[in-house]
mmCIF file of N, CA and C in Angstrom:
data_model
loop_
_atom_site.group_PDB
_atom_site.id
_atom_site.type_symbol
_atom_site.label_atom_id
_atom_site.label_comp_id
_atom_site.label_asym_id
_atom_site.label_seq_id
_atom_site.Cartn_x
_atom_site.Cartn_y
_atom_site.Cartn_z
ATOM 1 N N GLN A 110 150.983 -67.972 198.429
ATOM 2 C CA GLN A 110 152.108 -67.116 198.808
ATOM 3 C C GLN A 110 151.655 -65.650 198.762
ATOM 4 N N VAL A 111 152.013 -64.906 199.800
ATOM 5 C CA VAL A 111 151.631 -63.496 199.880
ATOM 6 C C VAL A 111 152.784 -62.643 199.379
ATOM 7 N N GLN A 112 152.452 -61.658 198.557
ATOM 8 C CA GLN A 112 153.445 -60.719 198.054
ATOM 9 C C GLN A 112 153.065 -59.299 198.426
ATOM 10 N N LEU A 113 154.068 -58.480 198.712
ATOM 11 C CA LEU A 113 153.877 -57.052 198.939
ATOM 12 C C LEU A 113 154.595 -56.312 197.813
ATOM 13 N N VAL A 114 153.869 -55.434 197.141
ATOM 14 C CA VAL A 114 154.449 -54.687 196.027
ATOM 15 C C VAL A 114 154.325 -53.203 196.311
ATOM 16 N N GLU A 115 155.477 -52.530 196.336
ATOM 17 C CA GLU A 115 155.506 -51.095 196.615
ATOM 18 C C GLU A 115 155.551 -50.300 195.311
ATOM 19 N N SER A 116 155.127 -49.066 195.407
ATOM 20 C CA SER A 116 155.237 -48.136 194.285
ATOM 21 C C SER A 116 155.292 -46.719 194.835
ATOM 22 N N GLY A 117 155.768 -45.798 194.000
ATOM 23 C CA GLY A 117 155.702 -44.388 194.355
ATOM 24 C C GLY A 117 157.012 -43.734 194.725
ATOM 25 N N GLY A 118 158.103 -44.472 194.749
ATOM 26 C CA GLY A 118 159.378 -43.845 195.061
ATOM 27 C C GLY A 118 159.847 -42.965 193.911
ATOM 28 N N GLY A 119 160.968 -42.274 194.154
ATOM 29 C CA GLY A 119 161.510 -41.435 193.093
ATOM 30 C C GLY A 119 162.447 -40.380 193.627
ATOM 31 N N LEU A 120 162.734 -39.410 192.762
ATOM 32 C CA LEU A 120 163.636 -38.301 193.087
ATOM 33 C C LEU A 120 162.810 -37.040 193.279
ATOM 34 N N VAL A 121 163.073 -36.336 194.368
ATOM 35 C CA VAL A 121 162.338 -35.112 194.667
ATOM 36 C C VAL A 121 163.283 -34.122 195.326
ATOM 37 N N GLN A 122 163.002 -32.846 195.145
ATOM 38 C CA GLN A 122 163.806 -31.820 195.799
ATOM 39 C C GLN A 122 163.398 -31.673 197.265
ATOM 40 N N ALA A 123 164.311 -31.182 198.066
ATOM 41 C CA ALA A 123 164.010 -30.932 199.475
ATOM 42 C C ALA A 123 162.794 -30.013 199.590
ATOM 43 N N GLY A 124 161.915 -30.369 200.515
ATOM 44 C CA GLY A 124 160.676 -29.626 200.681
ATOM 45 C C GLY A 124 159.513 -30.191 199.896
ATOM 46 N N GLY A 125 159.807 -31.115 198.994
ATOM 47 C CA GLY A 125 158.766 -31.702 198.170
ATOM 48 C C GLY A 125 158.038 -32.839 198.862
ATOM 49 N N SER A 126 157.161 -33.492 198.099
ATOM 50 C CA SER A 126 156.332 -34.575 198.634
ATOM 51 C C SER A 126 156.381 -35.791 197.732
ATOM 52 N N LEU A 127 156.185 -36.933 198.344
ATOM 53 C CA LEU A 127 156.019 -38.199 197.635
ATOM 54 C C LEU A 127 154.991 -39.031 198.389
ATOM 55 N N ARG A 128 154.346 -39.902 197.660
ATOM 56 C CA ARG A 128 153.398 -40.838 198.276
ATOM 57 C C ARG A 128 153.795 -42.250 197.890
ATOM 58 N N LEU A 129 154.047 -43.072 198.893
ATOM 59 C CA LEU A 129 154.366 -44.481 198.676
ATOM 60 C C LEU A 129 153.113 -45.321 198.911
ATOM 61 N N SER A 130 152.961 -46.340 198.099
ATOM 62 C CA SER A 130 151.845 -47.263 198.260
ATOM 63 C C SER A 130 152.363 -48.691 198.264
ATOM 64 N N CYS A 131 151.631 -49.545 198.947
ATOM 65 C CA CYS A 131 152.005 -50.962 199.022
ATOM 66 C C CYS A 131 150.728 -51.796 199.013
ATOM 67 N N ALA A 132 150.700 -52.791 198.149
ATOM 68 C CA ALA A 132 149.534 -53.666 198.045
ATOM 69 C C ALA A 132 149.941 -55.103 198.348
ATOM 70 N N ALA A 133 149.184 -55.748 199.218
ATOM 71 C CA ALA A 133 149.407 -57.157 199.520
ATOM 72 C C ALA A 133 148.481 -58.004 198.666
ATOM 73 N N SER A 134 149.016 -59.072 198.100
ATOM 74 C CA SER A 134 148.207 -59.955 197.261
ATOM 75 C C SER A 134 148.578 -61.407 197.534
ATOM 76 N N GLY A 135 147.684 -62.315 197.115
ATOM 77 C CA GLY A 135 147.914 -63.734 197.328
ATOM 78 C C GLY A 135 146.860 -64.308 198.256
ATOM 79 N N SER A 136 147.190 -65.421 198.877
ATOM 80 C CA SER A 136 146.259 -66.091 199.792
ATOM 81 C C SER A 136 146.349 -65.435 201.165
ATOM 82 N N ILE A 137 145.496 -64.444 201.367
ATOM 83 C CA ILE A 137 145.541 -63.653 202.597
ATOM 84 C C ILE A 137 144.354 -63.993 203.480
ATOM 85 N N PHE A 138 144.641 -64.517 204.674
ATOM 86 C CA PHE A 138 143.589 -64.837 205.638
ATOM 87 C C PHE A 138 143.387 -63.706 206.630
ATOM 88 N N GLY A 139 144.395 -62.852 206.746
ATOM 89 C CA GLY A 139 144.286 -61.721 207.649
ATOM 90 C C GLY A 139 145.591 -60.962 207.682
ATOM 91 N N ILE A 140 145.517 -59.671 207.956
ATOM 92 C CA ILE A 140 146.711 -58.825 208.098
ATOM 93 C C ILE A 140 146.587 -58.063 209.405
ATOM 94 N N ASN A 141 147.612 -58.126 210.212
ATOM 95 C CA ASN A 141 147.621 -57.401 211.474
ATOM 96 C C ASN A 141 148.211 -56.016 211.212
ATOM 97 N N ALA A 142 149.314 -55.680 211.836
ATOM 98 C CA ALA A 142 149.908 -54.366 211.624
ATOM 99 C C ALA A 142 150.596 -54.286 210.263
ATOM 100 N N MET A 143 150.652 -53.085 209.721
ATOM 101 C CA MET A 143 151.393 -52.802 208.490
ATOM 102 C C MET A 143 152.291 -51.602 208.768
ATOM 103 N N GLY A 144 153.370 -51.519 208.018
ATOM 104 C CA GLY A 144 154.268 -50.406 208.296
ATOM 105 C C GLY A 144 155.248 -50.150 207.187
ATOM 106 N N TRP A 145 156.003 -49.072 207.370
ATOM 107 C CA TRP A 145 157.066 -48.692 206.448
ATOM 108 C C TRP A 145 158.375 -48.583 207.223
ATOM 109 N N TYR A 146 159.403 -49.157 206.643
ATOM 110 C CA TYR A 146 160.751 -49.081 207.182
ATOM 111 C C TYR A 146 161.639 -48.471 206.099
ATOM 112 N N ARG A 147 162.812 -48.015 206.493
ATOM 113 C CA ARG A 147 163.751 -47.497 205.503
ATOM 114 C C ARG A 147 165.174 -47.874 205.884
ATOM 115 N N GLN A 148 165.996 -47.941 204.871
ATOM 116 C CA GLN A 148 167.394 -48.263 205.085
ATOM 117 C C GLN A 148 168.241 -47.372 204.193
ATOM 118 N N ALA A 149 169.051 -46.534 204.823
ATOM 119 C CA ALA A 149 169.981 -45.675 204.096
ATOM 120 C C ALA A 149 171.316 -46.405 203.956
ATOM 121 N N PRO A 150 172.130 -46.032 202.986
ATOM 122 C CA PRO A 150 173.416 -46.695 202.793
ATOM 123 C C PRO A 150 174.258 -46.668 204.062
ATOM 124 N N GLY A 151 174.768 -47.843 204.441
ATOM 125 C CA GLY A 151 175.623 -47.936 205.610
ATOM 126 C C GLY A 151 174.905 -47.904 206.932
ATOM 127 N N LYS A 152 173.572 -47.888 206.911
ATOM 128 C CA LYS A 152 172.800 -47.823 208.150
ATOM 129 C C LYS A 152 171.876 -49.024 208.255
ATOM 130 N N GLN A 153 171.402 -49.258 209.470
ATOM 131 C CA GLN A 153 170.460 -50.348 209.690
ATOM 132 C C GLN A 153 169.054 -49.940 209.259
ATOM 133 N N ARG A 154 168.258 -50.932 208.943
ATOM 134 C CA ARG A 154 166.869 -50.672 208.608
ATOM 135 C C ARG A 154 166.156 -50.159 209.861
ATOM 136 N N GLU A 155 165.332 -49.132 209.691
ATOM 137 C CA GLU A 155 164.653 -48.520 210.825
ATOM 138 C C GLU A 155 163.171 -48.327 210.526
ATOM 139 N N LEU A 156 162.391 -48.359 211.590
ATOM 140 C CA LEU A 156 160.967 -48.119 211.456
ATOM 141 C C LEU A 156 160.715 -46.656 211.122
ATOM 142 N N VAL A 157 159.836 -46.418 210.154
ATOM 143 C CA VAL A 157 159.400 -45.070 209.817
ATOM 144 C C VAL A 157 158.016 -44.805 210.404
ATOM 145 N N ALA A 158 157.090 -45.713 210.117
ATOM 146 C CA ALA A 158 155.716 -45.556 210.599
ATOM 147 C C ALA A 158 155.036 -46.918 210.607
ATOM 148 N N ARG A 159 154.088 -47.069 211.511
ATOM 149 C CA ARG A 159 153.386 -48.332 211.664
ATOM 150 C C ARG A 159 151.923 -48.050 211.971
ATOM 151 N N ILE A 160 151.039 -48.904 211.453
ATOM 152 C CA ILE A 160 149.613 -48.723 211.706
ATOM 153 C C ILE A 160 148.984 -50.071 211.991
ATOM 154 N N THR A 161 148.174 -50.136 213.036
ATOM 155 C CA THR A 161 147.495 -51.376 213.376
ATOM 156 C C THR A 161 146.244 -51.532 212.513
ATOM 157 N N ARG A 162 145.629 -52.699 212.596
ATOM 158 C CA ARG A 162 144.425 -52.937 211.825
ATOM 159 C C ARG A 162 143.319 -51.959 212.248
ATOM 160 N N GLY A 163 143.351 -51.588 213.518
ATOM 161 C CA GLY A 163 142.337 -50.667 214.028
ATOM 162 C C GLY A 163 142.631 -49.203 213.751
ATOM 163 N N GLY A 164 143.813 -48.919 213.180
ATOM 164 C CA GLY A 164 144.117 -47.544 212.790
ATOM 165 C C GLY A 164 145.034 -46.793 213.745
ATOM 166 N N ASN A 165 145.509 -47.444 214.789
ATOM 167 C CA ASN A 165 146.454 -46.775 215.688
ATOM 168 C C ASN A 165 147.809 -46.667 214.992
ATOM 169 N N THR A 166 148.440 -45.500 215.121
ATOM 170 C CA THR A 166 149.686 -45.247 214.405
ATOM 171 C C THR A 166 150.815 -44.874 215.355
ATOM 172 N N ASN A 167 152.024 -45.138 214.914
ATOM 173 C CA ASN A 167 153.191 -44.587 215.579
ATOM 174 C C ASN A 167 154.243 -44.272 214.528
ATOM 175 N N TYR A 168 155.031 -43.238 214.823
ATOM 176 C CA TYR A 168 156.007 -42.713 213.875
ATOM 177 C C TYR A 168 157.375 -42.583 214.524
ATOM 178 N N ALA A 169 158.398 -42.651 213.698
ATOM 179 C CA ALA A 169 159.742 -42.333 214.163
ATOM 180 C C ALA A 169 159.787 -40.854 214.503
ATOM 181 N N ASP A 170 160.652 -40.504 215.446
ATOM 182 C CA ASP A 170 160.710 -39.125 215.913
ATOM 183 C C ASP A 170 160.968 -38.137 214.795
ATOM 184 N N GLY A 171 161.809 -38.457 213.865
ATOM 185 C CA GLY A 171 162.204 -37.501 212.845
ATOM 186 C C GLY A 171 161.190 -37.277 211.732
ATOM 187 N N VAL A 172 160.126 -38.079 211.704
ATOM 188 C CA VAL A 172 159.156 -37.941 210.612
ATOM 189 C C VAL A 172 157.784 -37.522 211.103
ATOM 190 N N GLU A 173 157.548 -37.601 212.405
ATOM 191 C CA GLU A 173 156.225 -37.244 212.908
ATOM 192 C C GLU A 173 155.903 -35.799 212.563
ATOM 193 N N GLY A 174 154.719 -35.593 212.051
ATOM 194 C CA GLY A 174 154.308 -34.266 211.615
ATOM 195 C C GLY A 174 154.570 -34.003 210.148
ATOM 196 N N ARG A 175 155.435 -34.807 209.533
ATOM 197 C CA ARG A 175 155.713 -34.655 208.099
ATOM 198 C C ARG A 175 155.151 -35.823 207.297
ATOM 199 N N PHE A 176 155.167 -37.010 207.895
ATOM 200 C CA PHE A 176 154.693 -38.215 207.213
ATOM 201 C C PHE A 176 153.369 -38.663 207.808
ATOM 202 N N THR A 177 152.524 -39.236 206.970
ATOM 203 C CA THR A 177 151.245 -39.781 207.421
ATOM 204 C C THR A 177 151.048 -41.164 206.827
ATOM 205 N N ILE A 178 150.818 -42.149 207.690
ATOM 206 C CA ILE A 178 150.561 -43.506 207.241
ATOM 207 C C ILE A 178 149.062 -43.767 207.274
ATOM 208 N N SER A 179 148.584 -44.522 206.292
ATOM 209 C CA SER A 179 147.174 -44.878 206.249
ATOM 210 C C SER A 179 147.034 -46.255 205.617
ATOM 211 N N ARG A 180 145.879 -46.879 205.803
ATOM 212 C CA ARG A 180 145.675 -48.201 205.212
ATOM 213 C C ARG A 180 144.222 -48.378 204.828
ATOM 214 N N ASP A 181 144.013 -49.293 203.902
ATOM 215 C CA ASP A 181 142.671 -49.674 203.478
ATOM 216 C C ASP A 181 142.555 -51.163 203.717
ATOM 217 N N ASN A 182 141.848 -51.551 204.765
ATOM 218 C CA ASN A 182 141.768 -52.969 205.122
ATOM 219 C C ASN A 182 141.040 -53.792 204.057
ATOM 220 N N ALA A 183 140.086 -53.195 203.400
ATOM 221 C CA ALA A 183 139.335 -53.919 202.370
ATOM 222 C C ALA A 183 140.200 -54.235 201.154
ATOM 223 N N LYS A 184 141.164 -53.367 200.869
ATOM 224 C CA LYS A 184 142.021 -53.545 199.693
ATOM 225 C C LYS A 184 143.395 -54.097 200.050
ATOM 226 N N ASN A 185 143.657 -54.301 201.341
ATOM 227 C CA ASN A 185 144.971 -54.795 201.795
ATOM 228 C C ASN A 185 146.107 -53.893 201.324
ATOM 229 N N THR A 186 145.921 -52.601 201.492
ATOM 230 C CA THR A 186 146.941 -51.652 201.073
ATOM 231 C C THR A 186 147.352 -50.755 202.242
ATOM 232 N N VAL A 187 148.562 -50.235 202.153
ATOM 233 C CA VAL A 187 149.061 -49.261 203.109
ATOM 234 C C VAL A 187 149.808 -48.196 202.316
ATOM 235 N N SER A 188 149.659 -46.952 202.742
ATOM 236 C CA SER A 188 150.290 -45.838 202.050
ATOM 237 C C SER A 188 151.065 -44.972 203.029
ATOM 238 N N LEU A 189 152.025 -44.238 202.494
ATOM 239 C CA LEU A 189 152.809 -43.311 203.300
ATOM 240 C C LEU A 189 152.904 -42.004 202.533
ATOM 241 N N GLN A 190 152.253 -40.977 203.040
ATOM 242 C CA GLN A 190 152.346 -39.642 202.461
ATOM 243 C C GLN A 190 153.503 -38.927 203.130
ATOM 244 N N MET A 191 154.467 -38.515 202.321
ATOM 245 C CA MET A 191 155.671 -37.883 202.854
ATOM 246 C C MET A 191 155.734 -36.444 202.369
ATOM 247 N N ASN A 192 155.666 -35.514 203.286
ATOM 248 C CA ASN A 192 155.728 -34.088 202.971
ATOM 249 C C ASN A 192 156.978 -33.467 203.580
ATOM 250 N N SER A 193 157.316 -32.290 203.096
ATOM 251 C CA SER A 193 158.487 -31.562 203.618
ATOM 252 C C SER A 193 159.711 -32.467 203.687
ATOM 253 N N LEU A 194 159.959 -33.153 202.602
ATOM 254 C CA LEU A 194 161.057 -34.116 202.570
ATOM 255 C C LEU A 194 162.402 -33.436 202.721
ATOM 256 N N LYS A 195 163.307 -34.157 203.385
ATOM 257 C CA LYS A 195 164.654 -33.658 203.644
ATOM 258 C C LYS A 195 165.670 -34.616 203.039
ATOM 259 N N PRO A 196 166.868 -34.132 202.739
ATOM 260 C CA PRO A 196 167.893 -35.039 202.193
ATOM 261 C C PRO A 196 168.139 -36.253 203.081
ATOM 262 N N GLU A 197 168.014 -36.099 204.374
ATOM 263 C CA GLU A 197 168.232 -37.238 205.278
ATOM 264 C C GLU A 197 167.119 -38.280 205.211
ATOM 265 N N ASP A 198 166.064 -38.001 204.485
ATOM 266 C CA ASP A 198 165.018 -39.007 204.259
ATOM 267 C C ASP A 198 165.391 -39.954 203.121
ATOM 268 N N THR A 199 166.485 -39.672 202.434
ATOM 269 C CA THR A 199 166.922 -40.519 201.330
ATOM 270 C C THR A 199 167.237 -41.922 201.836
ATOM 271 N N ALA A 200 166.613 -42.919 201.220
ATOM 272 C CA ALA A 200 166.778 -44.307 201.643
ATOM 273 C C ALA A 200 165.955 -45.208 200.719
ATOM 274 N N VAL A 201 166.152 -46.503 200.885
ATOM 275 C CA VAL A 201 165.228 -47.468 200.293
ATOM 276 C C VAL A 201 164.123 -47.709 201.327
ATOM 277 N N TYR A 202 162.893 -47.558 200.892
ATOM 278 C CA TYR A 202 161.741 -47.716 201.780
ATOM 279 C C TYR A 202 161.091 -49.080 201.528
ATOM 280 N N TYR A 203 160.840 -49.787 202.621
ATOM 281 C CA TYR A 203 160.279 -51.134 202.552
ATOM 282 C C TYR A 203 158.917 -51.184 203.235
ATOM 283 N N CYS A 204 157.995 -51.823 202.584
ATOM 284 C CA CYS A 204 156.685 -52.095 203.170
ATOM 285 C C CYS A 204 156.772 -53.383 203.987
ATOM 286 N N ASN A 205 156.077 -53.405 205.086
ATOM 287 C CA ASN A 205 156.047 -54.581 205.957
ATOM 288 C C ASN A 205 154.613 -54.864 206.383
ATOM 289 N N ALA A 206 154.267 -56.142 206.453
ATOM 290 C CA ALA A 206 152.930 -56.513 206.918
ATOM 291 C C ALA A 206 153.007 -57.805 207.717
ATOM 292 N N GLU A 207 152.202 -57.894 208.761
ATOM 293 C CA GLU A 207 152.112 -59.117 209.568
ATOM 294 C C GLU A 207 150.946 -59.925 209.009
ATOM 295 N N ILE A 208 151.285 -61.016 208.339
ATOM 296 C CA ILE A 208 150.302 -61.822 207.618
ATOM 297 C C ILE A 208 149.920 -63.036 208.465
ATOM 298 N N LEU A 209 148.626 -63.337 208.504
ATOM 299 C CA LEU A 209 148.160 -64.496 209.269
ATOM 300 C C LEU A 209 148.516 -65.772 208.527
ATOM 301 N N LYS A 210 149.283 -66.595 209.208
ATOM 302 C CA LYS A 210 149.668 -67.906 208.681
ATOM 303 C C LYS A 210 148.875 -68.957 209.436
ATOM 304 N N ILE A 211 148.218 -69.857 208.689
ATOM 305 C CA ILE A 211 147.322 -70.837 209.306
ATOM 306 C C ILE A 211 148.059 -72.141 209.643
ATOM 307 N N ILE A 212 148.911 -72.594 208.730
ATOM 308 C CA ILE A 212 149.575 -73.886 208.876
ATOM 309 C C ILE A 212 151.042 -73.675 209.212
ATOM 310 N N PRO A 213 151.627 -74.442 210.175
ATOM 311 C CA PRO A 213 150.993 -75.514 210.935
ATOM 312 C C PRO A 213 150.136 -75.010 212.100
ATOM 313 N N ASN A 214 150.427 -73.801 212.597
ATOM 314 C CA ASN A 214 149.641 -73.210 213.672
ATOM 315 C C ASN A 214 149.404 -71.754 213.347
ATOM 316 N N PRO A 215 148.253 -71.213 213.758
ATOM 317 C CA PRO A 215 147.988 -69.800 213.479
ATOM 318 C C PRO A 215 149.054 -68.906 214.103
ATOM 319 N N SER A 216 149.610 -68.026 213.292
ATOM 320 C CA SER A 216 150.608 -67.094 213.783
ATOM 321 C C SER A 216 150.705 -65.933 212.814
ATOM 322 N N TRP A 217 151.276 -64.827 213.294
ATOM 323 C CA TRP A 217 151.491 -63.670 212.431
ATOM 324 C C TRP A 217 152.923 -63.728 211.896
ATOM 325 N N GLU A 218 153.037 -63.730 210.589
ATOM 326 C CA GLU A 218 154.332 -63.859 209.940
ATOM 327 C C GLU A 218 154.671 -62.556 209.219
ATOM 328 N N PRO A 219 155.827 -61.956 209.505
ATOM 329 C CA PRO A 219 156.182 -60.711 208.820
ATOM 330 C C PRO A 219 156.580 -60.959 207.371
ATOM 331 N N ARG A 220 156.096 -60.120 206.507
ATOM 332 C CA ARG A 220 156.467 -60.157 205.099
ATOM 333 C C ARG A 220 156.955 -58.783 204.682
ATOM 334 N N TRP A 221 157.862 -58.791 203.693
ATOM 335 C CA TRP A 221 158.483 -57.555 203.235
ATOM 336 C C TRP A 221 158.289 -57.369 201.746
ATOM 337 N N GLY A 222 158.188 -56.115 201.341
ATOM 338 C CA GLY A 222 158.213 -55.797 199.925
ATOM 339 C C GLY A 222 159.650 -55.738 199.440
ATOM 340 N N GLN A 223 159.813 -55.470 198.149
ATOM 341 C CA GLN A 223 161.141 -55.476 197.540
ATOM 342 C C GLN A 223 161.885 -54.163 197.765
ATOM 343 N N GLY A 224 161.188 -53.144 198.201
ATOM 344 C CA GLY A 224 161.807 -51.853 198.453
ATOM 345 C C GLY A 224 161.649 -50.897 197.291
ATOM 346 N N THR A 225 161.558 -49.615 197.619
ATOM 347 C CA THR A 225 161.479 -48.569 196.601
ATOM 348 C C THR A 225 162.390 -47.421 197.020
ATOM 349 N N GLN A 226 163.147 -46.918 196.073
ATOM 350 C CA GLN A 226 164.146 -45.883 196.373
ATOM 351 C C GLN A 226 163.485 -44.514 196.457
ATOM 352 N N VAL A 227 163.812 -43.796 197.525
ATOM 353 C CA VAL A 227 163.417 -42.395 197.672
ATOM 354 C C VAL A 227 164.698 -41.579 197.794
ATOM 355 N N THR A 228 164.851 -40.613 196.894
ATOM 356 C CA THR A 228 166.031 -39.755 196.907
ATOM 357 C C THR A 228 165.586 -38.305 196.991
ATOM 358 N N VAL A 229 166.106 -37.605 198.000
ATOM 359 C CA VAL A 229 165.757 -36.202 198.200
ATOM 360 C C VAL A 229 167.015 -35.373 197.984
ATOM 361 N N SER A 230 166.964 -34.499 196.994
ATOM 362 C CA SER A 230 168.121 -33.663 196.676
ATOM 363 C C SER A 230 168.036 -32.335 197.423
ATOM 364 N N SER A 231 169.198 -31.808 197.746
ATOM 365 C CA SER A 231 169.236 -30.549 198.505
ATOM 366 C C SER A 231 169.260 -29.345 197.577
#
């Protein structure tokens, strides 16, 4: 069983920075894309940033230029550096990874972390 464990959330003032990390562990045969999503109270979960195994990235419009996603394929980790944080960035942030599932047929299966709270005060 593959698990994703996030760390690094917390409370920060507007303009501050936080770094989120996520580590995948368990029986891992391969990981395709990894990413970060967030869900604010009363809103749907939304993509924040995504990175392919080859390092190609894409960001939500409101975070590009402030957030940077990176990954370490050897360690099965993905990180999100968040700078110039705004109160509207307040949400629970979830790590996501496409894990290679072998049985019954090879396929990429999405897995989620438990979420980490990020709160930005004004």
